[in-house]
mmCIF file of C-alpha atoms in Angstrom:
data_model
loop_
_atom_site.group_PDB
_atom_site.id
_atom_site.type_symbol
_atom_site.label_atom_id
_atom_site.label_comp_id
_atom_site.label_asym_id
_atom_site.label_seq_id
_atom_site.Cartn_x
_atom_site.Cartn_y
_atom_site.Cartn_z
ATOM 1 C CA UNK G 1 91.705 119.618 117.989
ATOM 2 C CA UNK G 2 93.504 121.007 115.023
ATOM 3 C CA UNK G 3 91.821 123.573 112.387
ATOM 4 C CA UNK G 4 94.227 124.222 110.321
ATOM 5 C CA UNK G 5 97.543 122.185 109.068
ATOM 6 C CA UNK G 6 100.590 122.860 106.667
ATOM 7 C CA UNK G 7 102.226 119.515 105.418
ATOM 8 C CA UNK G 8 105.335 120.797 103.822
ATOM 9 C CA UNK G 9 107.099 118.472 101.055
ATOM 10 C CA UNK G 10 109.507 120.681 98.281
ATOM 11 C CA UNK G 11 111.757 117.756 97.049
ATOM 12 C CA UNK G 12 111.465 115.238 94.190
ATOM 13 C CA UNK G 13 108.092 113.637 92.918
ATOM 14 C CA UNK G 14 108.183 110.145 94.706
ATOM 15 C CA UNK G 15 109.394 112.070 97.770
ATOM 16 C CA UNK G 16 106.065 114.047 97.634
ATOM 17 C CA UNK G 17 103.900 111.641 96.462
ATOM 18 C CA UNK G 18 104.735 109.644 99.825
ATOM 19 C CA UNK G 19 103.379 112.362 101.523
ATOM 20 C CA UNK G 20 99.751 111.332 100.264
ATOM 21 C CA UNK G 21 99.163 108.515 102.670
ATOM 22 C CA UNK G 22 99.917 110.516 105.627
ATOM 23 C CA UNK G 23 97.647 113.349 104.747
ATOM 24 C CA UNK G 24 95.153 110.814 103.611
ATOM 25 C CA UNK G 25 95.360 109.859 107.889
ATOM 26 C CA UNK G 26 95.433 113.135 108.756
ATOM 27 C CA UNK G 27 92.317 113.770 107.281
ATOM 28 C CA UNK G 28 90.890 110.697 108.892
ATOM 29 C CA UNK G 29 91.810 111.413 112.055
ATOM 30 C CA UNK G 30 90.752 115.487 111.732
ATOM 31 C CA UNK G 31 87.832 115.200 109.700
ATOM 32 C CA UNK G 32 86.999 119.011 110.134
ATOM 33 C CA UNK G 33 90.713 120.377 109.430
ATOM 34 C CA UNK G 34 91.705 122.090 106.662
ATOM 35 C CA UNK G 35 95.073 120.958 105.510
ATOM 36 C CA UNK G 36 97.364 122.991 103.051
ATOM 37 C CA UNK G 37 100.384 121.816 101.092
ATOM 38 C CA UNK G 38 103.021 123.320 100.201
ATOM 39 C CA UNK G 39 104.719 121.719 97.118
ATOM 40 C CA UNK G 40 107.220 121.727 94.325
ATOM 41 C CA UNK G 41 105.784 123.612 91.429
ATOM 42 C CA UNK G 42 106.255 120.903 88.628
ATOM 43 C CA UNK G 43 104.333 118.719 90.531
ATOM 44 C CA UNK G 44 101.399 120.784 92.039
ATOM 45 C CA UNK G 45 99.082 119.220 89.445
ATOM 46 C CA UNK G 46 99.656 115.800 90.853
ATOM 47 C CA UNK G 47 97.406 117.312 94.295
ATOM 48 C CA UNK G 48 95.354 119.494 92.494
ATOM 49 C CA UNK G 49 92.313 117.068 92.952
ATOM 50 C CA UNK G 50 93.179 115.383 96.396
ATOM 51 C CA UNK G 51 89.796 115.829 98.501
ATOM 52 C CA UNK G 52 91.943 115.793 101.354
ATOM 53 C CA UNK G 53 93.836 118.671 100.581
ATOM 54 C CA UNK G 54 92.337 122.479 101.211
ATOM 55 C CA UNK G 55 94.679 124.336 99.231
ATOM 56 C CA UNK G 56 98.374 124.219 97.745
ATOM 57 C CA UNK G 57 101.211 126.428 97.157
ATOM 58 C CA UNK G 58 104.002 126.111 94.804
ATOM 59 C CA UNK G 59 107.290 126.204 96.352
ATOM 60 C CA UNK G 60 110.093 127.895 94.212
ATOM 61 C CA UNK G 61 113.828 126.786 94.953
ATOM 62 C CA UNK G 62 114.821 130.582 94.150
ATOM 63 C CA UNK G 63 115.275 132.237 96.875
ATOM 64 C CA UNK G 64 114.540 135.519 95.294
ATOM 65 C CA UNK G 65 110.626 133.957 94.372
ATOM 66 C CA UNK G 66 110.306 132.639 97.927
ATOM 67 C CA UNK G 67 108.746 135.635 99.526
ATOM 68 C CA UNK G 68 105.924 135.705 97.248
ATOM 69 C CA UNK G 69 104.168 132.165 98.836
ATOM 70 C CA UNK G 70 105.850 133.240 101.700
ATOM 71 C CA UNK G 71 103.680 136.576 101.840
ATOM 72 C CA UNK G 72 100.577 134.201 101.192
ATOM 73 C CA UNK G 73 101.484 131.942 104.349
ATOM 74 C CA UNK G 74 102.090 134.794 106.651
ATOM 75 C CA UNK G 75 98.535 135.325 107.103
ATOM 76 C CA UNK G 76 97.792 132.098 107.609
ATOM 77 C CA UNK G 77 97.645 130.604 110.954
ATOM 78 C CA UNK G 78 98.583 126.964 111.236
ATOM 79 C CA UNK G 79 97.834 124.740 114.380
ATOM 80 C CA UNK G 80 100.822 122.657 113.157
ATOM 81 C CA UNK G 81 103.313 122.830 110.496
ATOM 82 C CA UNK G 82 104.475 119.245 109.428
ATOM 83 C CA UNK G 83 107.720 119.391 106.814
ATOM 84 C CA UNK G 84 107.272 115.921 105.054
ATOM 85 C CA UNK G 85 110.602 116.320 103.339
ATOM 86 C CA UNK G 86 112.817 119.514 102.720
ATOM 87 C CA UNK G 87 116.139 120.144 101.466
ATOM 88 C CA UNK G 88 118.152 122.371 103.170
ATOM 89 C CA UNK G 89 117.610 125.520 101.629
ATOM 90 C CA UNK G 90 114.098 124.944 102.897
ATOM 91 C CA UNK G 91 115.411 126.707 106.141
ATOM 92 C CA UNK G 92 115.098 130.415 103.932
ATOM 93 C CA UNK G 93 110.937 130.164 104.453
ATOM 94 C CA UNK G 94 111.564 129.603 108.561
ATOM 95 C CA UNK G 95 110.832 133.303 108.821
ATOM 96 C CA UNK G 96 107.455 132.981 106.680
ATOM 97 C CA UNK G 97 106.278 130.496 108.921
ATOM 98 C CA UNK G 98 105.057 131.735 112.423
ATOM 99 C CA UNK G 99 102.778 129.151 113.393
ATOM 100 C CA UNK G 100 103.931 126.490 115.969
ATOM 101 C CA UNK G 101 105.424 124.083 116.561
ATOM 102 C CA UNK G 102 107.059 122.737 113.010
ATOM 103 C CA UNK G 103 108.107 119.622 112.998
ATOM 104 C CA UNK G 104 110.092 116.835 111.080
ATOM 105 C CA UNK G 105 111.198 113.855 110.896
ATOM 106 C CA UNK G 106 114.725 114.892 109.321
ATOM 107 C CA UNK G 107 117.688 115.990 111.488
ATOM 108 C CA UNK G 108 117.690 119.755 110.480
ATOM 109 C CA UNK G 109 119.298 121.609 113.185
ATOM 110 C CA UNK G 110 117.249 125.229 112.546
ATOM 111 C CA UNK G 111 114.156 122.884 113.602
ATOM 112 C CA UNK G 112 114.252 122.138 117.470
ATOM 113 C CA UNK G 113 115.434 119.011 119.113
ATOM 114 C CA UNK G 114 112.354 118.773 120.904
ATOM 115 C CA UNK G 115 110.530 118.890 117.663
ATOM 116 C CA UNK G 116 112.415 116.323 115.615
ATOM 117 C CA UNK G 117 110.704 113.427 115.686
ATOM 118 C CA UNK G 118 114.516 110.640 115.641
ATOM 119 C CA UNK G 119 114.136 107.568 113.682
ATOM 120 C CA UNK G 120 117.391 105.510 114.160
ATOM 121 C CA UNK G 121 116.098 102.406 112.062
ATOM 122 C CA UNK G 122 115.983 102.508 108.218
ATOM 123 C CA UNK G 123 112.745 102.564 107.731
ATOM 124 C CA UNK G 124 110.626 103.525 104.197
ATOM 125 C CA UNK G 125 109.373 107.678 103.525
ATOM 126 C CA UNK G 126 106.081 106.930 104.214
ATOM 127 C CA UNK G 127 106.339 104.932 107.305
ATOM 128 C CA UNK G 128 108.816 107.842 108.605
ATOM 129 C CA UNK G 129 105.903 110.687 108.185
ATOM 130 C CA UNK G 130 103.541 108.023 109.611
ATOM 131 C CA UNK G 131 105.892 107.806 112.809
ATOM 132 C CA UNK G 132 105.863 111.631 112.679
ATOM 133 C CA UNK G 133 102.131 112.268 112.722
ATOM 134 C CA UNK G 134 101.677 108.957 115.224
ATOM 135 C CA UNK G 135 103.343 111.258 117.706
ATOM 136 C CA UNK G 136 100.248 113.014 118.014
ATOM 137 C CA UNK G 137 97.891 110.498 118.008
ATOM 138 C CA UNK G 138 97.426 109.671 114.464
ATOM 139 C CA UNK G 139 96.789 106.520 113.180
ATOM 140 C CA UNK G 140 98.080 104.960 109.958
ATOM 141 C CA UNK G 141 95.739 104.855 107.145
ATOM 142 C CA UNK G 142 97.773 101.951 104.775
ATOM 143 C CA UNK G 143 100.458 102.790 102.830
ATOM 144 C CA UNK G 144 98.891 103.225 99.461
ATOM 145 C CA UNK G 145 100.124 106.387 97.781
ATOM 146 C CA UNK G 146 97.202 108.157 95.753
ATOM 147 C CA UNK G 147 96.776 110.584 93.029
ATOM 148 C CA UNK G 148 93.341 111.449 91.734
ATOM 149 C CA UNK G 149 92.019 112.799 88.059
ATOM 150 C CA UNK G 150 89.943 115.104 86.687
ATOM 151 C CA UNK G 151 87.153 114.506 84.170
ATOM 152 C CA UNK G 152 89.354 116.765 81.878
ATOM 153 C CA UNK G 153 92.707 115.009 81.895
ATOM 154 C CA UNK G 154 91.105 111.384 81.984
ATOM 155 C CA UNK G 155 89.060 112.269 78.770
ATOM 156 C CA UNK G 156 92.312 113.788 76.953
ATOM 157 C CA UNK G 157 94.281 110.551 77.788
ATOM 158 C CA UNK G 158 91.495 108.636 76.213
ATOM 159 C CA UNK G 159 91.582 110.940 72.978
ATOM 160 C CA UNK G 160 95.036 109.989 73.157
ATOM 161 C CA UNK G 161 95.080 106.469 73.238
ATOM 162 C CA UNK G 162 92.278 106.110 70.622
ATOM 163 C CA UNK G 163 94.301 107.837 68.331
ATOM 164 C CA UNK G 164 97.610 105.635 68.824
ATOM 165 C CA UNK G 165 94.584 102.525 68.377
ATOM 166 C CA UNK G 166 96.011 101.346 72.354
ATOM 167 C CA UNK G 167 92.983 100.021 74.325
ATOM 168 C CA UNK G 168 93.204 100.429 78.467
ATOM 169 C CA UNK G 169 95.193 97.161 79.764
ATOM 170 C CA UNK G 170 96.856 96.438 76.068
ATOM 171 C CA UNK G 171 99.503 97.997 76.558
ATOM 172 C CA UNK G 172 102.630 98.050 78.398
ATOM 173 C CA UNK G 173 103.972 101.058 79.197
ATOM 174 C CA UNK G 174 108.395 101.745 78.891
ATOM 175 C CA UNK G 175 109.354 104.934 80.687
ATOM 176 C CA UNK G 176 112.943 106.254 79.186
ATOM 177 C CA UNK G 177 113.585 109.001 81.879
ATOM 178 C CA UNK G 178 115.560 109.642 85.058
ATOM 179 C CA UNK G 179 115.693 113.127 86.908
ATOM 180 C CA UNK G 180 120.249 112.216 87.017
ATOM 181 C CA UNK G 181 122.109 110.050 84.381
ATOM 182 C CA UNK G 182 123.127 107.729 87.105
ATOM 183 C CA UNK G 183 119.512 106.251 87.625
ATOM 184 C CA UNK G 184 119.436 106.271 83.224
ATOM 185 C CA UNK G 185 118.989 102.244 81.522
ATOM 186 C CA UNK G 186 120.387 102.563 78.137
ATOM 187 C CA UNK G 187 118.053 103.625 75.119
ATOM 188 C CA UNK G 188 119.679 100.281 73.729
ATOM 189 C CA UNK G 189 117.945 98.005 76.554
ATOM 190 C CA UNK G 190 114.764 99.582 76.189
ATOM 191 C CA UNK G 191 114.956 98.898 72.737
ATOM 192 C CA UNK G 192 115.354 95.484 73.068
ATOM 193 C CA UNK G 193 112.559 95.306 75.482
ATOM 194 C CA UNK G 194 110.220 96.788 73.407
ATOM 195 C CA UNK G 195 111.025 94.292 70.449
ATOM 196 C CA UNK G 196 110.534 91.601 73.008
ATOM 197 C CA UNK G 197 107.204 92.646 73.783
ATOM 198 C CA UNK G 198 106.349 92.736 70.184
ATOM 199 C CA UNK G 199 107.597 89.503 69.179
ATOM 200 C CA UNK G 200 106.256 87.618 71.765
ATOM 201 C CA UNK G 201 103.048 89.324 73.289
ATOM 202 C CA UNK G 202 99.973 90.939 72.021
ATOM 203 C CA UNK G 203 100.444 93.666 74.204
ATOM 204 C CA UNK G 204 101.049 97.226 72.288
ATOM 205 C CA UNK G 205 104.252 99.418 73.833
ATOM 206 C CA UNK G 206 104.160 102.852 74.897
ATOM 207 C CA UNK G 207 107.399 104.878 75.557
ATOM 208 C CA UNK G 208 107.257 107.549 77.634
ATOM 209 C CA UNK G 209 109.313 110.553 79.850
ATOM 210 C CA UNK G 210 109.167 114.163 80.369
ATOM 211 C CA UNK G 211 112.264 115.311 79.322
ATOM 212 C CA UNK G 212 114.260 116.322 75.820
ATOM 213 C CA UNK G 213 116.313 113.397 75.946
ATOM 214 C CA UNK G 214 113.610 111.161 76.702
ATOM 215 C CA UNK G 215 112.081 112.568 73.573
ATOM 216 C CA UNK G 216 115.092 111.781 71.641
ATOM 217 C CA UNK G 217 115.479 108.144 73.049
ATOM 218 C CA UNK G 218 111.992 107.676 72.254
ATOM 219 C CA UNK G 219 112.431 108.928 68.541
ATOM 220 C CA UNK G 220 115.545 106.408 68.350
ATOM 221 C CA UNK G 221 113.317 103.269 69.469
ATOM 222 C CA UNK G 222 110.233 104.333 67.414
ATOM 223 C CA UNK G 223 112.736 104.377 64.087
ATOM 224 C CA UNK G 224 114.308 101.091 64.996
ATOM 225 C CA UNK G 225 111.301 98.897 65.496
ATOM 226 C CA UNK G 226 108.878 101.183 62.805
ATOM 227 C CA UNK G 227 105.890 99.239 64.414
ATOM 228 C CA UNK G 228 102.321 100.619 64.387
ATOM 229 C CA UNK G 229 101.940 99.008 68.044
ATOM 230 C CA UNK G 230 104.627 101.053 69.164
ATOM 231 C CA UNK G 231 103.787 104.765 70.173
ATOM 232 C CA UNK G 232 104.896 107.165 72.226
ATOM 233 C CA UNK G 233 104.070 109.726 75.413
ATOM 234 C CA UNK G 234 106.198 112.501 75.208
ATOM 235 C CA UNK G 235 105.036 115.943 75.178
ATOM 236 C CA UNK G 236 101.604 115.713 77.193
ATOM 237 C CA UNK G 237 101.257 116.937 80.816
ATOM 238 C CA UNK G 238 101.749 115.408 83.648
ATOM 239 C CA UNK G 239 98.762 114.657 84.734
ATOM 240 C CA UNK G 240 97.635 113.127 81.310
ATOM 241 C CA UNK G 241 100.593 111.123 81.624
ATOM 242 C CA UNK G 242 99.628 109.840 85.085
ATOM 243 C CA UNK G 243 96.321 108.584 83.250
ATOM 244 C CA UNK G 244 98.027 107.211 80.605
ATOM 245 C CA UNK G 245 100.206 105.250 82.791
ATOM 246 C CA UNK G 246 96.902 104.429 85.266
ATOM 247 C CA UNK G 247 95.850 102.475 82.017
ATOM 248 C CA UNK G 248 98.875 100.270 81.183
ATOM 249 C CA UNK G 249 98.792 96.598 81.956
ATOM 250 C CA UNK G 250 102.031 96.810 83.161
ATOM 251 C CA UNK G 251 105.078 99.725 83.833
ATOM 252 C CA UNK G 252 108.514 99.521 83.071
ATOM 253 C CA UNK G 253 110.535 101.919 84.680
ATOM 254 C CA UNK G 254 113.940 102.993 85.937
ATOM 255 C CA UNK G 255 114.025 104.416 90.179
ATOM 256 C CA UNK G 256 112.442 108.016 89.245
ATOM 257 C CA UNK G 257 109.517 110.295 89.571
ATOM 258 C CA UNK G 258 107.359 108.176 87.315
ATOM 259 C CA UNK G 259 108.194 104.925 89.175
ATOM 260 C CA UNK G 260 106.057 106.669 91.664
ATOM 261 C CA UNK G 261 103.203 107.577 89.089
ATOM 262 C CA UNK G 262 102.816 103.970 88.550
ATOM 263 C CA UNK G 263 102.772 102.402 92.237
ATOM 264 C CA UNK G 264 99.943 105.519 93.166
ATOM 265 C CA UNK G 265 97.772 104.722 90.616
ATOM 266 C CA UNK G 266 97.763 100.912 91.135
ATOM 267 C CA UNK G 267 99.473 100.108 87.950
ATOM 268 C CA UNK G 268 101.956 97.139 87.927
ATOM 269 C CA UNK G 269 105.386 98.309 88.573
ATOM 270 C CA UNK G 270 109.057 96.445 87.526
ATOM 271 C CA UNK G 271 111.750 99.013 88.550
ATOM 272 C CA UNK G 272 114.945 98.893 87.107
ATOM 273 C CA UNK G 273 117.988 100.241 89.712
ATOM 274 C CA UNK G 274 121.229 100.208 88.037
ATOM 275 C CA UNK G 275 124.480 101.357 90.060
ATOM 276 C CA UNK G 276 122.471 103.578 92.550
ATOM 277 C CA UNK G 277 121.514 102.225 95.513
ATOM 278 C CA UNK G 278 118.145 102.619 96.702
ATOM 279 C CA UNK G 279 118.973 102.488 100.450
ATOM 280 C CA UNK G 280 120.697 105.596 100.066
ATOM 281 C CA UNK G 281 118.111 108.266 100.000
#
């Protein structure tokens, strides 16, 4: 029987957000556990109101802010450690963590052979955690990634969308981002969806993304089309985007965080993957 567990995932946003169905079984299979997480600042909020989850602390890339969390898991002893996806500076916090065993499913060699759990087929994120926890017995849960709101957030996404006039389901929501300019569609294309959409349905169009640019490709669409059923989501926080997006009829999207936003919250997803391959990952 385990007491206490550490899932550790301090990459990108999908990358984390595939952690949720294994701690989801986790929690299902040790009712009584408490299980921490250890996660990427920017996207702590995204777990802040998993039931599953006991507590979470924000990884920092820095290695001169590492020792600060890594003070705080010190004193905590962990039946199991379970590194959902690292990157290889990950091996600084080693020292930090004195529980055993850690293991992974990625070939790191500072984590022992007899704790790295080899998957030689190319299988999908989630399933490889799932193979990693099945190793001790537990069982898969389905692969549905989760995220789940607050009161708060869900009422200010509501404000917001009564204020654009969008009604849940009316909309169809465009997201302009990409964490690399490789993964980017053209402003141009997105533009011409969004007239599309206008033209020919009665949906309403939302643009969205979370950075500068996106902001700025947004702006360029918005002055094009000069449509009151066009509106945009730039600027809110990430949760409150998450909501918005929970209540579009449909997501357009390029192969980023928000992809991953979409397929959690059950909204319908068309990803767009340009000259990157996703196999490659």
């Amino acid at each position: 029987f385990m007491k206490k567990i550490l899932i550790v995932s301090v990459t990108g946003m999908g990358d984390s957000l595939w952690g949720t169905p294994g701690i989801r079984a986790l929690k299902k299979f040790f009712p009584k556990a408490e299980i921490d997480l250890l996660v990427n600042r920017p996207w702590k909020s995204l777990f802040e109101h998993n039931p599953h989850l006991n507590e979470i602390f924000e990884y920092h890339p820095q290695w001169y802010r590492q020792p600060f969390v890594g003070m705080r898991l010190l004193g905590r002893h962990y039946d199991a450690i379970y590194i959902f996806h690292s990157n290889l500076n990950f091996r600084r916090m080693l020292p930090w963590l004195r529980s055993a065993p850690i293991w992974s499913h990625q070939d790191r060699d500072w984590i022992p052979e007899t704790h790295r759990v080899k998957i030689d087929v190319n299988v999908h994120g989630i399933e490889r955690r799932m193979t990693m926890l099945g190793k001790i017995g537990v069982k898969p849960d389905g692969g549905q990634m989760e995220i789940f709101f607050d009161q708060v957030t869900l009422d200010q996404s509501k404000q917001i969308l009564h204020v654009h006039g969008f009604s849940p389901k009316k909309y169809i929501y465009l997201n302009l981002g990409a964490s690399v300019e490789k993964r980017r569609w053209m402003v141009e294309r997105f533009g011409e969806i969004a007239s599309r959409i206008i033209k020919r349905t009665p949906w309403n169009v939302m643009l969205g993304g979370g950075g500068p640019d996106d902001h700025k490709r947004s702006l360029t669409i918005l002055s094009q089309l000069n449509s009151p059923r066009i509106s945009a989501d730039c600027g809110h926080s990430l949760m409150v985007s998450a909501s918005i997006i929970s209540q579009a009829r449909l997501m357009v999207t390029t192969d980023t965080g928000p992809m991953h936003i979409g397929f959690a919250v059950r909204t319908p997803v068309v990803g767009i993957f340009g000259a990157f391959s996703p196999t490659s990952t």
